[in-house]
mmCIF file of C-alpha atoms in Angstrom:
data_model
loop_
_atom_site.group_PDB
_atom_site.id
_atom_site.type_symbol
_atom_site.label_atom_id
_atom_site.label_comp_id
_atom_site.label_asym_id
_atom_site.label_seq_id
_atom_site.Cartn_x
_atom_site.Cartn_y
_atom_site.Cartn_z
ATOM 1 C CA UNK A 28 -40.144 -4.468 74.019
ATOM 2 C CA UNK A 29 -37.220 -6.308 75.882
ATOM 3 C CA UNK A 30 -33.816 -5.734 75.631
ATOM 4 C CA UNK A 31 -30.792 -7.643 76.396
ATOM 5 C CA UNK A 32 -27.154 -6.268 76.730
ATOM 6 C CA UNK A 33 -23.993 -8.409 77.111
ATOM 7 C CA UNK A 34 -20.957 -6.242 77.866
ATOM 8 C CA UNK A 35 -17.510 -8.006 77.814
ATOM 9 C CA UNK A 36 -14.642 -6.507 79.217
ATOM 10 C CA UNK A 37 -11.085 -7.454 79.410
ATOM 11 C CA UNK A 38 -9.425 -7.894 82.954
ATOM 12 C CA UNK A 39 -6.341 -6.238 83.807
ATOM 13 C CA UNK A 40 -4.676 -9.603 84.051
ATOM 14 C CA UNK A 41 -2.199 -10.575 81.200
ATOM 15 C CA UNK A 42 -2.926 -14.227 81.795
ATOM 16 C CA UNK A 43 -3.867 -16.250 78.863
ATOM 17 C CA UNK A 44 -7.454 -17.921 79.079
ATOM 18 C CA UNK A 45 -7.455 -21.431 77.294
ATOM 19 C CA UNK A 46 -10.751 -22.745 77.845
ATOM 20 C CA UNK A 47 -9.299 -26.350 77.366
ATOM 21 C CA UNK A 48 -6.679 -26.283 80.002
ATOM 22 C CA UNK A 49 -7.562 -27.289 83.646
ATOM 23 C CA UNK A 50 -5.786 -24.176 85.128
ATOM 24 C CA UNK A 51 -8.136 -21.821 83.657
ATOM 25 C CA UNK A 52 -10.590 -22.258 86.259
ATOM 26 C CA UNK A 53 -8.170 -20.904 89.015
ATOM 27 C CA UNK A 54 -8.024 -17.910 87.098
ATOM 28 C CA UNK A 55 -10.127 -15.386 85.502
ATOM 29 C CA UNK A 56 -10.871 -15.216 81.627
ATOM 30 C CA UNK A 57 -9.531 -12.127 79.740
ATOM 31 C CA UNK A 58 -13.390 -11.197 79.381
ATOM 32 C CA UNK A 59 -15.740 -10.637 81.786
ATOM 33 C CA UNK A 60 -19.693 -10.721 80.776
ATOM 34 C CA UNK A 61 -22.405 -8.539 82.334
ATOM 35 C CA UNK A 62 -26.245 -8.943 81.713
ATOM 36 C CA UNK A 63 -28.858 -6.623 82.012
ATOM 37 C CA UNK A 64 -32.535 -6.595 80.681
ATOM 38 C CA UNK A 65 -35.169 -3.949 80.039
ATOM 39 C CA UNK A 66 -38.808 -4.648 78.920
ATOM 40 C CA UNK A 67 -41.600 -2.882 77.817
ATOM 41 C CA UNK A 68 -45.121 -3.766 76.903
ATOM 42 C CA UNK A 69 -45.813 -1.499 74.019
ATOM 43 C CA UNK A 70 -43.531 -3.627 71.525
ATOM 44 C CA UNK A 71 -43.517 -7.370 71.118
ATOM 45 C CA UNK A 72 -39.726 -7.570 69.597
ATOM 46 C CA UNK A 73 -36.507 -8.133 71.730
ATOM 47 C CA UNK A 74 -32.952 -7.334 70.901
ATOM 48 C CA UNK A 75 -29.679 -8.910 71.699
ATOM 49 C CA UNK A 76 -26.463 -6.687 71.773
ATOM 50 C CA UNK A 77 -22.894 -7.847 71.785
ATOM 51 C CA UNK A 78 -20.177 -5.589 72.722
ATOM 52 C CA UNK A 79 -16.770 -6.429 72.678
ATOM 53 C CA UNK A 80 -14.273 -3.710 74.220
ATOM 54 C CA UNK A 81 -10.996 -4.370 74.853
ATOM 55 C CA UNK A 82 -9.190 -2.008 77.301
ATOM 56 C CA UNK A 83 -5.842 -0.179 75.799
ATOM 57 C CA UNK A 84 -4.088 -1.561 78.924
ATOM 58 C CA UNK A 85 -5.053 -5.113 78.165
ATOM 59 C CA UNK A 86 -3.170 -7.358 75.620
ATOM 60 C CA UNK A 87 -5.046 -8.457 72.875
ATOM 61 C CA UNK A 88 -3.840 -10.817 70.404
ATOM 62 C CA UNK A 89 -4.764 -9.333 67.013
ATOM 63 C CA UNK A 90 -2.345 -8.863 64.402
ATOM 64 C CA UNK A 91 -2.694 -5.269 63.906
ATOM 65 C CA UNK A 92 -0.970 -2.150 64.756
ATOM 66 C CA UNK A 93 -3.509 -1.078 67.190
ATOM 67 C CA UNK A 94 -6.087 -2.801 68.738
ATOM 68 C CA UNK A 95 -9.613 -1.173 67.798
ATOM 69 C CA UNK A 96 -12.782 -1.543 69.383
ATOM 70 C CA UNK A 97 -14.786 -4.380 68.037
ATOM 71 C CA UNK A 98 -18.412 -4.148 68.095
ATOM 72 C CA UNK A 99 -20.761 -6.810 67.059
ATOM 73 C CA UNK A 100 -24.606 -6.235 67.177
ATOM 74 C CA UNK A 101 -27.063 -9.258 66.369
ATOM 75 C CA UNK A 102 -30.804 -8.382 66.225
ATOM 76 C CA UNK A 103 -33.351 -11.169 66.455
ATOM 77 C CA UNK A 104 -36.768 -9.893 66.209
ATOM 78 C CA UNK A 105 -39.275 -12.324 67.539
ATOM 79 C CA UNK A 106 -43.153 -11.741 65.891
ATOM 80 C CA UNK A 107 -46.418 -13.225 66.352
ATOM 81 C CA UNK A 108 -48.818 -11.512 68.459
ATOM 82 C CA UNK A 109 -46.395 -11.144 71.753
ATOM 83 C CA UNK A 110 -46.032 -14.898 71.761
ATOM 84 C CA UNK A 111 -42.759 -16.728 72.877
ATOM 85 C CA UNK A 112 -42.296 -18.593 69.715
ATOM 86 C CA UNK A 113 -42.312 -17.154 66.265
ATOM 87 C CA UNK A 114 -40.580 -16.668 63.226
ATOM 88 C CA UNK A 115 -36.908 -15.603 63.252
ATOM 89 C CA UNK A 116 -36.234 -12.789 60.679
ATOM 90 C CA UNK A 117 -33.401 -13.409 57.953
ATOM 91 C CA UNK A 118 -29.969 -11.499 57.934
ATOM 92 C CA UNK A 119 -27.884 -9.903 54.865
ATOM 93 C CA UNK A 120 -25.442 -11.718 53.114
ATOM 94 C CA UNK A 121 -21.984 -10.219 52.528
ATOM 95 C CA UNK A 122 -18.758 -10.683 50.335
ATOM 96 C CA UNK A 123 -18.041 -10.905 46.827
ATOM 97 C CA UNK A 124 -15.123 -9.036 47.287
ATOM 98 C CA UNK A 125 -12.696 -11.555 48.556
ATOM 99 C CA UNK A 126 -10.547 -12.067 45.452
ATOM 100 C CA UNK A 127 -10.055 -8.351 45.212
ATOM 101 C CA UNK A 128 -9.018 -7.978 48.986
ATOM 102 C CA UNK A 129 -6.517 -10.761 48.214
ATOM 103 C CA UNK A 130 -4.859 -9.255 45.316
ATOM 104 C CA UNK A 131 -5.089 -5.670 47.306
ATOM 105 C CA UNK A 132 -3.314 -7.500 50.421
ATOM 106 C CA UNK A 133 -0.602 -8.937 47.984
ATOM 107 C CA UNK A 134 0.271 -5.626 46.158
ATOM 108 C CA UNK A 135 0.357 -3.851 49.319
ATOM 109 C CA UNK A 136 2.859 -6.889 51.126
ATOM 110 C CA UNK A 137 4.910 -6.733 47.931
ATOM 111 C CA UNK A 138 5.157 -2.703 48.118
ATOM 112 C CA UNK A 139 6.142 -3.071 51.904
ATOM 113 C CA UNK A 140 8.821 -5.312 51.193
ATOM 114 C CA UNK A 141 10.162 -3.589 48.275
ATOM 115 C CA UNK A 142 10.040 -0.454 50.255
ATOM 116 C CA UNK A 143 12.273 -2.212 53.318
ATOM 117 C CA UNK A 144 14.601 -3.264 50.727
ATOM 118 C CA UNK A 145 15.009 0.395 49.855
ATOM 119 C CA UNK A 146 15.238 1.794 53.346
ATOM 120 C CA UNK A 147 17.600 -0.724 54.330
ATOM 121 C CA UNK A 148 19.948 0.329 51.293
ATOM 122 C CA UNK A 149 19.292 3.771 52.169
ATOM 123 C CA UNK A 150 17.722 5.103 48.877
ATOM 124 C CA UNK A 151 14.445 6.888 48.404
ATOM 125 C CA UNK A 152 11.556 5.855 46.144
ATOM 126 C CA UNK A 153 12.619 9.112 44.352
ATOM 127 C CA UNK A 154 15.952 7.834 43.685
ATOM 128 C CA UNK A 155 15.188 4.895 41.336
ATOM 129 C CA UNK A 156 13.911 5.509 37.812
ATOM 130 C CA UNK A 157 10.437 6.730 37.620
ATOM 131 C CA UNK A 158 8.941 3.224 35.899
ATOM 132 C CA UNK A 159 10.613 1.167 38.411
ATOM 133 C CA UNK A 160 9.503 3.588 41.340
ATOM 134 C CA UNK A 161 5.769 3.236 39.627
ATOM 135 C CA UNK A 162 5.815 -0.171 39.992
ATOM 136 C CA UNK A 163 6.862 -0.337 43.237
ATOM 137 C CA UNK A 164 4.131 1.993 44.175
ATOM 138 C CA UNK A 165 1.674 -0.222 42.721
ATOM 139 C CA UNK A 166 2.898 -3.308 44.229
ATOM 140 C CA UNK A 167 3.863 -4.982 40.752
ATOM 141 C CA UNK A 168 7.395 -6.228 41.499
ATOM 142 C CA UNK A 169 8.382 -8.136 44.332
ATOM 143 C CA UNK A 170 11.456 -7.364 46.714
ATOM 144 C CA UNK A 171 13.910 -9.829 44.945
ATOM 145 C CA UNK A 172 13.716 -7.583 41.748
ATOM 146 C CA UNK A 173 14.333 -4.332 43.653
ATOM 147 C CA UNK A 174 17.552 -6.165 45.167
ATOM 148 C CA UNK A 175 18.794 -7.107 41.751
ATOM 149 C CA UNK A 176 18.373 -3.470 40.889
ATOM 150 C CA UNK A 177 20.300 -2.160 43.383
ATOM 151 C CA UNK A 178 23.280 -4.736 42.893
ATOM 152 C CA UNK A 179 23.586 -3.933 39.280
ATOM 153 C CA UNK A 180 23.522 -0.513 39.630
ATOM 154 C CA UNK A 181 26.796 -0.754 41.520
ATOM 155 C CA UNK A 182 28.647 -1.620 38.507
ATOM 156 C CA UNK A 183 29.122 1.509 36.220
ATOM 157 C CA UNK A 184 28.477 -0.441 33.067
ATOM 158 C CA UNK A 185 25.071 -1.881 34.061
ATOM 159 C CA UNK A 186 24.212 1.338 35.408
ATOM 160 C CA UNK A 187 24.616 2.809 32.120
ATOM 161 C CA UNK A 188 22.581 0.079 30.631
ATOM 162 C CA UNK A 189 19.890 0.540 33.055
ATOM 163 C CA UNK A 190 19.073 3.616 31.452
ATOM 164 C CA UNK A 191 17.572 1.849 28.746
ATOM 165 C CA UNK A 192 13.866 0.329 29.161
ATOM 166 C CA UNK A 193 14.565 -2.992 27.394
ATOM 167 C CA UNK A 194 17.899 -3.659 28.659
ATOM 168 C CA UNK A 195 16.601 -2.773 32.227
ATOM 169 C CA UNK A 196 13.497 -5.159 31.967
ATOM 170 C CA UNK A 197 15.710 -8.118 30.967
ATOM 171 C CA UNK A 198 18.438 -7.432 33.212
ATOM 172 C CA UNK A 199 16.018 -7.392 36.227
ATOM 173 C CA UNK A 200 14.574 -10.951 35.035
ATOM 174 C CA UNK A 201 17.795 -12.268 34.269
ATOM 175 C CA UNK A 202 21.424 -11.087 35.612
ATOM 176 C CA UNK A 203 23.069 -13.263 33.167
ATOM 177 C CA UNK A 204 21.579 -11.537 30.015
ATOM 178 C CA UNK A 205 24.364 -9.816 28.862
ATOM 179 C CA UNK A 206 26.456 -12.894 29.208
ATOM 180 C CA UNK A 207 24.105 -14.804 26.870
ATOM 181 C CA UNK A 208 24.389 -12.207 24.470
ATOM 182 C CA UNK A 209 28.241 -12.197 24.552
ATOM 183 C CA UNK A 210 28.173 -16.131 24.360
ATOM 184 C CA UNK A 211 25.378 -16.008 21.312
ATOM 185 C CA UNK A 212 27.104 -13.511 19.062
ATOM 186 C CA UNK A 213 30.814 -14.849 20.029
ATOM 187 C CA UNK A 214 30.230 -18.445 18.999
ATOM 188 C CA UNK A 215 27.999 -17.345 16.128
ATOM 189 C CA UNK A 216 30.779 -16.555 14.242
ATOM 190 C CA UNK A 217 32.628 -20.098 14.750
ATOM 191 C CA UNK A 218 29.494 -22.550 14.970
ATOM 192 C CA UNK A 219 27.875 -21.124 11.847
ATOM 193 C CA UNK A 220 31.092 -21.317 9.746
ATOM 194 C CA UNK A 221 31.272 -24.774 10.844
ATOM 195 C CA UNK A 222 28.015 -25.222 9.754
ATOM 196 C CA UNK A 223 28.338 -23.853 6.482
ATOM 197 C CA UNK A 224 31.632 -26.254 6.017
ATOM 198 C CA UNK A 225 30.049 -29.276 7.031
ATOM 199 C CA UNK A 226 27.049 -28.603 4.844
ATOM 200 C CA UNK A 227 29.073 -27.406 1.540
ATOM 201 C CA UNK A 228 32.247 -29.399 2.050
ATOM 202 C CA UNK A 229 34.501 -28.951 -1.249
ATOM 203 C CA UNK A 230 32.208 -26.270 -2.506
ATOM 204 C CA UNK A 231 33.082 -24.114 0.791
ATOM 205 C CA UNK A 232 35.591 -22.204 -0.923
ATOM 206 C CA UNK A 233 34.025 -21.593 -3.958
ATOM 207 C CA UNK A 234 30.745 -20.302 -2.432
ATOM 208 C CA UNK A 235 32.749 -18.245 0.354
ATOM 209 C CA UNK A 236 30.825 -15.146 -0.701
ATOM 210 C CA UNK A 237 27.602 -16.982 0.263
ATOM 211 C CA UNK A 238 29.329 -18.053 3.353
ATOM 212 C CA UNK A 239 30.013 -14.550 4.245
ATOM 213 C CA UNK A 240 26.758 -13.469 3.788
ATOM 214 C CA UNK A 241 25.301 -16.245 6.033
ATOM 215 C CA UNK A 242 27.658 -15.410 8.909
ATOM 216 C CA UNK A 243 27.052 -11.532 8.577
ATOM 217 C CA UNK A 244 23.205 -12.355 8.476
ATOM 218 C CA UNK A 245 23.661 -14.603 11.862
ATOM 219 C CA UNK A 246 25.511 -11.913 13.592
ATOM 220 C CA UNK A 247 23.144 -9.420 12.824
ATOM 221 C CA UNK A 248 20.317 -11.563 13.747
ATOM 222 C CA UNK A 249 21.962 -13.359 16.938
ATOM 223 C CA UNK A 250 21.844 -10.292 19.162
ATOM 224 C CA UNK A 251 17.866 -9.885 18.345
ATOM 225 C CA UNK A 252 17.174 -13.752 19.109
ATOM 226 C CA UNK A 253 18.445 -13.360 22.557
ATOM 227 C CA UNK A 254 16.895 -10.014 23.179
ATOM 228 C CA UNK A 255 13.492 -10.301 21.742
ATOM 229 C CA UNK A 256 12.302 -13.807 23.129
ATOM 230 C CA UNK A 257 14.230 -12.893 26.631
ATOM 231 C CA UNK A 258 12.096 -12.932 29.803
ATOM 232 C CA UNK A 259 11.568 -9.605 31.235
ATOM 233 C CA UNK A 260 10.158 -7.512 34.343
ATOM 234 C CA UNK A 261 7.370 -5.454 32.899
ATOM 235 C CA UNK A 262 7.718 -1.947 33.709
ATOM 236 C CA UNK A 263 5.736 -0.665 30.694
ATOM 237 C CA UNK A 264 2.976 2.100 31.629
ATOM 238 C CA UNK A 265 -0.476 1.256 30.777
ATOM 239 C CA UNK A 266 -1.739 1.905 27.299
ATOM 240 C CA UNK A 267 -4.056 4.953 26.580
ATOM 241 C CA UNK A 268 -7.641 4.116 26.806
ATOM 242 C CA UNK A 269 -7.775 5.288 23.189
ATOM 243 C CA UNK A 270 -5.937 2.137 22.236
ATOM 244 C CA UNK A 271 -7.661 -0.605 19.934
ATOM 245 C CA UNK A 272 -8.331 -4.213 21.300
ATOM 246 C CA UNK A 273 -5.539 -6.037 19.391
ATOM 247 C CA UNK A 274 -3.000 -3.130 20.968
ATOM 248 C CA UNK A 275 -4.129 -3.884 24.396
ATOM 249 C CA UNK A 276 -3.973 -7.551 23.945
ATOM 250 C CA UNK A 277 -0.475 -7.469 22.574
ATOM 251 C CA UNK A 278 0.546 -4.956 25.357
ATOM 252 C CA UNK A 279 -0.263 -7.609 27.952
ATOM 253 C CA UNK A 280 1.425 -10.665 26.459
ATOM 254 C CA UNK A 281 4.563 -11.658 28.026
ATOM 255 C CA UNK A 282 7.789 -11.050 25.888
ATOM 256 C CA UNK A 283 8.457 -15.088 26.192
ATOM 257 C CA UNK A 284 5.832 -17.420 25.957
ATOM 258 C CA UNK A 285 7.070 -19.887 28.744
ATOM 259 C CA UNK A 286 8.351 -17.269 31.321
ATOM 260 C CA UNK A 287 7.684 -17.511 35.084
ATOM 261 C CA UNK A 288 5.157 -14.939 35.932
ATOM 262 C CA UNK A 289 6.038 -12.882 38.835
ATOM 263 C CA UNK A 290 3.815 -13.261 41.812
ATOM 264 C CA UNK A 291 0.756 -11.199 41.558
ATOM 265 C CA UNK A 292 0.552 -11.627 37.808
ATOM 266 C CA UNK A 293 -0.231 -14.262 35.441
ATOM 267 C CA UNK A 294 -0.732 -15.142 31.844
ATOM 268 C CA UNK A 295 -3.435 -16.870 30.041
ATOM 269 C CA UNK A 296 -2.760 -19.591 27.435
ATOM 270 C CA UNK A 297 -3.822 -16.862 24.537
ATOM 271 C CA UNK A 298 -1.780 -14.379 25.891
ATOM 272 C CA UNK A 299 1.426 -16.676 25.908
ATOM 273 C CA UNK A 300 0.403 -17.557 22.080
ATOM 274 C CA UNK A 301 0.096 -13.998 21.372
ATOM 275 C CA UNK A 302 3.958 -13.649 22.505
ATOM 276 C CA UNK A 303 5.215 -16.271 19.923
ATOM 277 C CA UNK A 304 2.941 -14.593 17.214
ATOM 278 C CA UNK A 305 4.444 -10.983 18.475
ATOM 279 C CA UNK A 306 8.015 -11.969 18.400
ATOM 280 C CA UNK A 307 7.887 -13.860 15.203
ATOM 281 C CA UNK A 308 6.814 -10.549 13.477
ATOM 282 C CA UNK A 309 9.612 -8.793 15.001
ATOM 283 C CA UNK A 310 11.688 -11.515 14.000
ATOM 284 C CA UNK A 311 10.409 -11.536 10.661
ATOM 285 C CA UNK A 312 11.507 -7.744 10.078
ATOM 286 C CA UNK A 313 14.616 -8.542 11.579
ATOM 287 C CA UNK A 314 15.612 -11.141 9.449
ATOM 288 C CA UNK A 315 14.427 -9.758 6.363
ATOM 289 C CA UNK A 316 16.467 -6.463 7.055
ATOM 290 C CA UNK A 317 19.734 -8.599 8.083
ATOM 291 C CA UNK A 318 19.653 -10.568 4.974
ATOM 292 C CA UNK A 319 19.095 -7.413 2.509
ATOM 293 C CA UNK A 320 22.428 -6.216 4.439
ATOM 294 C CA UNK A 321 24.113 -9.499 4.092
ATOM 295 C CA UNK A 322 23.316 -10.384 0.473
ATOM 296 C CA UNK A 323 23.779 -6.698 -0.621
ATOM 297 C CA UNK A 324 27.572 -7.359 0.924
ATOM 298 C CA UNK A 325 27.552 -10.721 -0.798
ATOM 299 C CA UNK A 326 26.711 -9.172 -4.361
ATOM 300 C CA UNK A 327 29.217 -6.482 -3.912
ATOM 301 C CA UNK A 328 32.056 -8.909 -3.208
ATOM 302 C CA UNK A 329 30.930 -11.174 -5.981
ATOM 303 C CA UNK A 330 31.252 -8.213 -8.381
ATOM 304 C CA UNK A 331 34.331 -7.099 -7.144
ATOM 305 C CA UNK A 332 35.664 -10.604 -7.571
ATOM 306 C CA UNK A 333 34.362 -10.728 -11.201
ATOM 307 C CA UNK A 334 36.115 -7.331 -11.610
ATOM 308 C CA UNK A 335 39.391 -8.613 -10.806
ATOM 309 C CA UNK A 336 39.029 -12.349 -12.050
ATOM 310 C CA UNK A 337 37.372 -11.974 -15.904
ATOM 311 C CA UNK A 338 37.503 -15.754 -15.947
ATOM 312 C CA UNK A 339 35.330 -16.139 -13.043
ATOM 313 C CA UNK A 340 32.550 -14.126 -14.643
ATOM 314 C CA UNK A 341 30.109 -16.807 -15.709
ATOM 315 C CA UNK A 342 30.881 -19.264 -12.626
ATOM 316 C CA UNK A 343 29.692 -16.998 -10.187
ATOM 317 C CA UNK A 344 26.116 -15.552 -10.006
ATOM 318 C CA UNK A 345 24.805 -12.962 -7.726
ATOM 319 C CA UNK A 346 22.596 -13.865 -4.649
ATOM 320 C CA UNK A 347 18.973 -12.916 -5.287
ATOM 321 C CA UNK A 348 18.398 -10.000 -2.690
ATOM 322 C CA UNK A 349 14.475 -10.051 -2.064
ATOM 323 C CA UNK A 350 14.055 -13.682 -2.238
ATOM 324 C CA UNK A 351 16.775 -14.350 0.001
ATOM 325 C CA UNK A 352 15.638 -11.799 2.452
ATOM 326 C CA UNK A 353 12.138 -12.966 2.917
ATOM 327 C CA UNK A 354 13.267 -16.237 3.175
ATOM 328 C CA UNK A 355 15.790 -15.871 5.666
ATOM 329 C CA UNK A 356 12.689 -13.639 7.544
ATOM 330 C CA UNK A 357 10.242 -16.618 7.451
ATOM 331 C CA UNK A 358 13.032 -18.883 8.604
ATOM 332 C CA UNK A 359 13.481 -16.549 11.772
ATOM 333 C CA UNK A 360 10.030 -15.728 12.559
ATOM 334 C CA UNK A 361 9.065 -20.063 12.814
ATOM 335 C CA UNK A 362 12.263 -22.025 13.234
ATOM 336 C CA UNK A 363 14.380 -19.527 15.328
ATOM 337 C CA UNK A 364 11.557 -17.804 17.203
ATOM 338 C CA UNK A 365 10.037 -21.320 18.449
ATOM 339 C CA UNK A 366 13.751 -22.343 19.474
ATOM 340 C CA UNK A 367 14.759 -19.290 21.178
ATOM 341 C CA UNK A 368 11.559 -19.441 23.263
ATOM 342 C CA UNK A 369 12.053 -22.495 24.268
ATOM 343 C CA UNK A 370 15.819 -22.308 25.166
ATOM 344 C CA UNK A 371 15.266 -19.076 27.188
ATOM 345 C CA UNK A 372 11.441 -19.791 28.702
ATOM 346 C CA UNK A 373 11.758 -23.407 29.358
ATOM 347 C CA UNK A 374 15.546 -24.588 29.466
ATOM 348 C CA UNK A 375 17.699 -21.971 30.893
ATOM 349 C CA UNK A 376 14.557 -20.205 33.195
ATOM 350 C CA UNK A 377 12.651 -23.236 34.500
ATOM 351 C CA UNK A 378 15.147 -26.011 34.541
ATOM 352 C CA UNK A 379 18.811 -24.887 34.822
ATOM 353 C CA UNK A 380 18.239 -21.562 36.923
ATOM 354 C CA UNK A 381 16.165 -22.938 39.555
ATOM 355 C CA UNK A 382 18.887 -26.069 39.973
ATOM 356 C CA UNK A 383 22.078 -23.967 39.563
ATOM 357 C CA UNK A 384 20.754 -20.253 40.918
ATOM 358 C CA UNK A 385 23.347 -20.390 43.408
ATOM 359 C CA UNK A 386 26.295 -21.797 41.362
ATOM 360 C CA UNK A 387 26.299 -19.229 38.262
ATOM 361 C CA UNK A 388 29.747 -20.254 36.847
ATOM 362 C CA UNK A 389 28.248 -23.877 36.249
ATOM 363 C CA UNK A 390 25.215 -22.125 35.387
ATOM 364 C CA UNK A 391 26.971 -19.987 32.734
ATOM 365 C CA UNK A 392 28.848 -22.861 31.341
ATOM 366 C CA UNK A 393 25.895 -24.921 30.712
ATOM 367 C CA UNK A 394 24.279 -22.072 29.186
ATOM 368 C CA UNK A 395 27.064 -21.423 27.063
ATOM 369 C CA UNK A 396 26.970 -25.048 25.915
ATOM 370 C CA UNK A 397 22.992 -25.317 25.344
ATOM 371 C CA UNK A 398 23.037 -22.235 23.464
ATOM 372 C CA UNK A 399 26.145 -23.128 21.173
ATOM 373 C CA UNK A 400 24.174 -26.169 20.265
ATOM 374 C CA UNK A 401 21.301 -24.565 19.111
ATOM 375 C CA UNK A 402 23.245 -22.032 17.174
ATOM 376 C CA UNK A 403 24.674 -25.091 15.444
ATOM 377 C CA UNK A 404 21.630 -26.514 14.637
ATOM 378 C CA UNK A 405 20.192 -23.375 13.602
ATOM 379 C CA UNK A 406 22.850 -22.928 11.090
ATOM 380 C CA UNK A 407 22.389 -26.569 9.500
ATOM 381 C CA UNK A 408 18.564 -25.893 9.445
ATOM 382 C CA UNK A 409 19.103 -22.718 7.667
ATOM 383 C CA UNK A 410 21.055 -24.115 5.032
ATOM 384 C CA UNK A 411 18.865 -27.293 4.200
ATOM 385 C CA UNK A 412 15.710 -24.416 4.285
ATOM 386 C CA UNK A 413 17.582 -22.464 1.842
ATOM 387 C CA UNK A 414 18.647 -25.057 -0.442
ATOM 388 C CA UNK A 415 14.981 -27.067 -0.435
ATOM 389 C CA UNK A 416 13.356 -23.377 -1.482
ATOM 390 C CA UNK A 417 16.060 -22.847 -4.068
ATOM 391 C CA UNK A 418 17.686 -19.582 -2.851
ATOM 392 C CA UNK A 419 20.886 -21.077 -2.484
#
């Protein structure tokens, strides 16, 4: 048996060795090699051993906290009856976990950056809500989200809203979320009233009860139309292992089909389509419930008017509650759902916010204008749809 050992030991000099520099011949390289061999006639195999052992005193350029000892061993077995020529034995392949390693490294990096933001603010992980703390521990959210949480918490009203999970997830994704809710509900009264007048004209005051019902339905629905399709930072805990496949699928869907995924997360096309279906089901329930309230109030006003003015008893008819409510639920599940998904996920988050994220006042003004136009368009579409199916 023959054995060859190479030992590389860094020199005490801190001079950087560059093999392509002409000056490197004048200085010693950072590693010296010694060679030794031993032989034995009892075996026909030879072994090469390569050992890199940097000393603690030397400066070794590795991006780690400490410079560990690195050992590389390569064994070459030469067979064939003791001759100098023979077949070289194969090695063992490795790998297959590169994607997992990259994902773990990304989660570790996000966790480290988020913890640094907390440390700079003088906060500990225990001082933030438990769901946010769990997301930081798992490396699911970037440092920018933690910074936004700390900024929002400085305002007493926002601090109160952050106690509610749904508001917290939406405020962390969009600090203008509450302003958009106010815009939508505020302009809803005026735009929907104007749209009703534009469609009814001379019949506007004769059908004032129906107009009132539509406006009431709109105000109730406007909040949910902003709330449900709004992009979120998901802080929801994982589902139980006993959950069914459908529940697991919709749990992993985004709240907005077009929202930008956070670093380290991604959504498939099927999951984004699932977001439209899930929000459609929710908006159908919201639309039906709000229409029930609105039409019930309308019928109450009509009956009161009939009691006061007997001559109008045959002119004014009660609004059909069930058919109108179901129609409005379908309208919200399809028309409103798609329009607000596009508005929040594409127009605002992907177009306006990247361009104007440093100009909040201009961004708010443009969001106000776009949402006003969308609300007015929705009112026109509802009147046309209601007349087409015969509920008005």
